Amino acid sequence: SINEKTPIITNHKVIWSKTYHLPFLPSLLKRVMTKIVIEENGQLISIYNTHLDVKYESVKEKQLKKILSILKKDQNPMILMGDFNLKTNKKIFLDFIEELKKLGMKHVDIHEKTFKTSQYHRAIDHIFVSKKFKVIHKELITNIPISDHYPVLVQLEYK
């Protein structure tokens, strides 16, 4: 069977890494979330990347619950990013944002479409950061033809 990969590329030394398998049935495409831990100025920071199911809302909901259960156990400041295949007006996504707020995380608002061929001007690729991070800069990279998505660039500062 096909298995999705969600790599994280960094110029920091990776102290720890793990791949979590997310619920995927009845979809046939297995989905994962990758976690790495880096150290920045003596502070451990957890970075997660994922790609949720594209087809079934019920599967996405199970995947979001699994992600929350993993994040709840993490004591480090966190960055969560990925292709959530959910627009910001979906109830399950809004509920997910509320749960992340309880963990001290905020959504980095991207007010443009991130899937190139979408007819809607809403992002489906999202970034969440612990409130200890200040967003210095964010932009959509629209001139790189390597994907059917526009990369999202976010510059953060740890407070």
Coordinates of C-alpha atoms in Angstrom, one line a residue:
S1 CA 0.0 0.0 0.0
I2 CA 1.0 3.6 -0.5
N3 CA 2.3 5.5 2.5
E4 CA 2.5 9.2 2.8
K5 CA 5.6 10.9 4.1
T6 CA 5.8 14.2 5.9
P7 CA 9.5 15.2 6.1
I8 CA 10.8 18.2 8.0
I9 CA 13.9 19.9 6.7
T10 CA 15.8 22.1 9.1
N11 CA 19.3 23.5 9.5
H12 CA 19.2 22.8 13.3
K13 CA 20.5 19.6 14.8
V14 CA 17.7 17.1 15.2
I15 CA 17.8 15.7 18.7
W16 CA 14.9 13.3 18.4
S17 CA 12.4 12.2 15.7
K18 CA 9.4 10.0 15.5
T19 CA 6.7 9.2 12.9
Y20 CA 3.2 8.7 14.2
H21 CA 0.6 6.7 12.2
L22 CA -2.8 8.3 11.9
P23 CA -6.1 6.6 11.5
F24 CA -6.9 6.3 7.8
L25 CA -9.7 3.8 7.1
P26 CA -11.9 3.6 5.1
S27 CA -9.5 5.7 3.0
L28 CA -6.8 3.5 1.5
L29 CA -4.0 6.1 1.8
K30 CA -2.1 5.8 5.1
R31 CA -1.3 9.1 6.7
V32 CA 1.3 10.0 9.2
M33 CA 2.6 12.9 11.4
T34 CA 6.3 13.5 11.7
K35 CA 7.8 15.0 14.9
I36 CA 11.3 16.3 15.4
V37 CA 12.8 18.0 18.4
I38 CA 15.5 20.7 17.9
E39 CA 17.3 22.9 20.4
E40 CA 17.4 26.6 20.0
N41 CA 19.4 28.7 22.5
G42 CA 19.0 25.9 25.2
Q43 CA 15.2 25.5 24.6
L44 CA 13.9 22.3 23.2
I45 CA 11.3 22.9 20.4
S46 CA 9.0 20.3 18.9
I47 CA 8.1 20.6 15.2
Y48 CA 5.3 18.5 13.7
N49 CA 4.3 18.1 10.0
T50 CA 1.3 16.2 8.8
H51 CA -0.9 15.6 5.7
L52 CA -4.5 14.7 6.5
D53 CA -6.9 12.7 4.4
V54 CA -8.3 14.4 1.4
K55 CA -11.6 12.5 1.0
Y56 CA -13.4 11.6 4.2
E57 CA -14.4 14.2 6.8
S58 CA -14.9 11.4 9.4
V59 CA -11.3 10.3 8.8
K60 CA -10.0 13.8 9.1
E61 CA -11.9 14.1 12.4
K62 CA -10.2 11.0 13.8
Q63 CA -6.8 12.2 12.6
L64 CA -7.3 15.6 14.3
K65 CA -8.2 13.8 17.6
K66 CA -5.1 11.6 17.3
I67 CA -2.9 14.7 16.7
L68 CA -4.4 16.4 19.7
S69 CA -3.7 13.4 21.9
I70 CA -0.1 13.5 20.8
L71 CA 0.3 17.3 21.3
K72 CA -1.2 17.1 24.8
K73 CA 1.7 15.0 26.0
D74 CA 4.3 17.4 24.7
Q75 CA 5.8 19.9 27.2
N76 CA 8.0 21.8 24.7
P77 CA 7.0 24.8 22.7
M78 CA 5.5 23.5 19.5
I79 CA 5.1 24.2 15.8
L80 CA 2.5 22.2 13.9
M81 CA 2.2 22.5 10.2
G82 CA 0.9 20.6 7.2
D83 CA -1.7 20.0 4.6
F84 CA -4.9 19.6 6.6
N85 CA -7.1 19.5 3.6
L86 CA -9.5 21.7 5.6
K87 CA -10.6 25.2 5.0
T88 CA -10.9 27.5 8.0
N89 CA -14.7 27.6 7.8
K90 CA -15.1 23.8 8.6
K91 CA -16.6 23.0 12.0
I92 CA -14.2 20.2 12.7
F93 CA -11.3 22.6 12.0
L94 CA -12.7 25.4 14.1
D95 CA -13.1 22.9 17.0
F96 CA -9.5 21.8 16.5
I97 CA -8.3 25.4 16.7
E98 CA -10.2 25.8 20.0
E99 CA -8.6 22.7 21.4
L100 CA -5.2 23.9 20.4
K101 CA -5.9 27.2 22.1
K102 CA -6.3 25.2 25.4
L103 CA -2.7 23.9 24.7
G104 CA -1.4 27.5 24.4
M105 CA -1.2 27.4 20.6
K106 CA -2.4 29.8 18.0
H107 CA -3.3 29.6 14.3
V108 CA -1.1 31.5 11.9
D109 CA -3.8 33.1 9.7
I110 CA -3.1 32.7 6.0
H111 CA -5.8 34.7 4.1
E112 CA -5.0 33.3 0.7
K113 CA -5.5 30.0 -1.1
T114 CA -2.7 27.5 -0.7
F115 CA -3.9 24.9 -3.1
K116 CA -3.2 26.3 -6.5
T117 CA -6.2 25.1 -8.4
S118 CA -8.8 25.8 -5.7
Q119 CA -11.7 28.0 -6.6
Y120 CA -11.9 29.2 -3.0
H121 CA -9.5 31.8 -1.5
R122 CA -9.0 29.9 1.7
A123 CA -5.9 28.0 2.9
I124 CA -5.9 24.3 3.4
D125 CA -2.3 24.3 4.5
H126 CA -1.9 25.5 8.1
I127 CA 0.6 26.4 10.7
F128 CA 0.0 26.5 14.4
V129 CA 2.6 27.8 16.9
S130 CA 2.9 27.9 20.7
K131 CA 2.0 31.4 22.0
K132 CA 5.7 31.7 23.0
F133 CA 6.5 32.4 19.4
K134 CA 6.0 35.8 17.7
V135 CA 5.2 35.7 14.0
I136 CA 7.7 38.1 12.5
H137 CA 6.8 37.5 8.8
K138 CA 4.6 35.3 6.8
E139 CA 4.0 35.0 3.1
L140 CA 2.9 32.6 0.4
I141 CA 5.5 31.6 -2.2
T142 CA 3.7 31.7 -5.5
N143 CA 6.6 31.5 -7.9
I144 CA 8.0 28.0 -7.2
P145 CA 6.4 25.4 -9.5
I146 CA 7.4 22.3 -7.5
S147 CA 3.9 21.4 -6.1
D148 CA 0.2 21.8 -6.6
H149 CA 0.3 23.8 -3.3
Y150 CA 1.9 27.2 -2.6
P151 CA 4.6 26.9 0.1
V152 CA 3.9 29.0 3.2
L153 CA 6.9 30.8 4.7
V154 CA 6.7 31.9 8.3
Q155 CA 9.5 33.6 10.2
L156 CA 9.2 33.1 14.0
E157 CA 10.9 34.6 17.0
Y158 CA 10.9 32.7 20.4
K159 CA 9.9 35.1 23.2

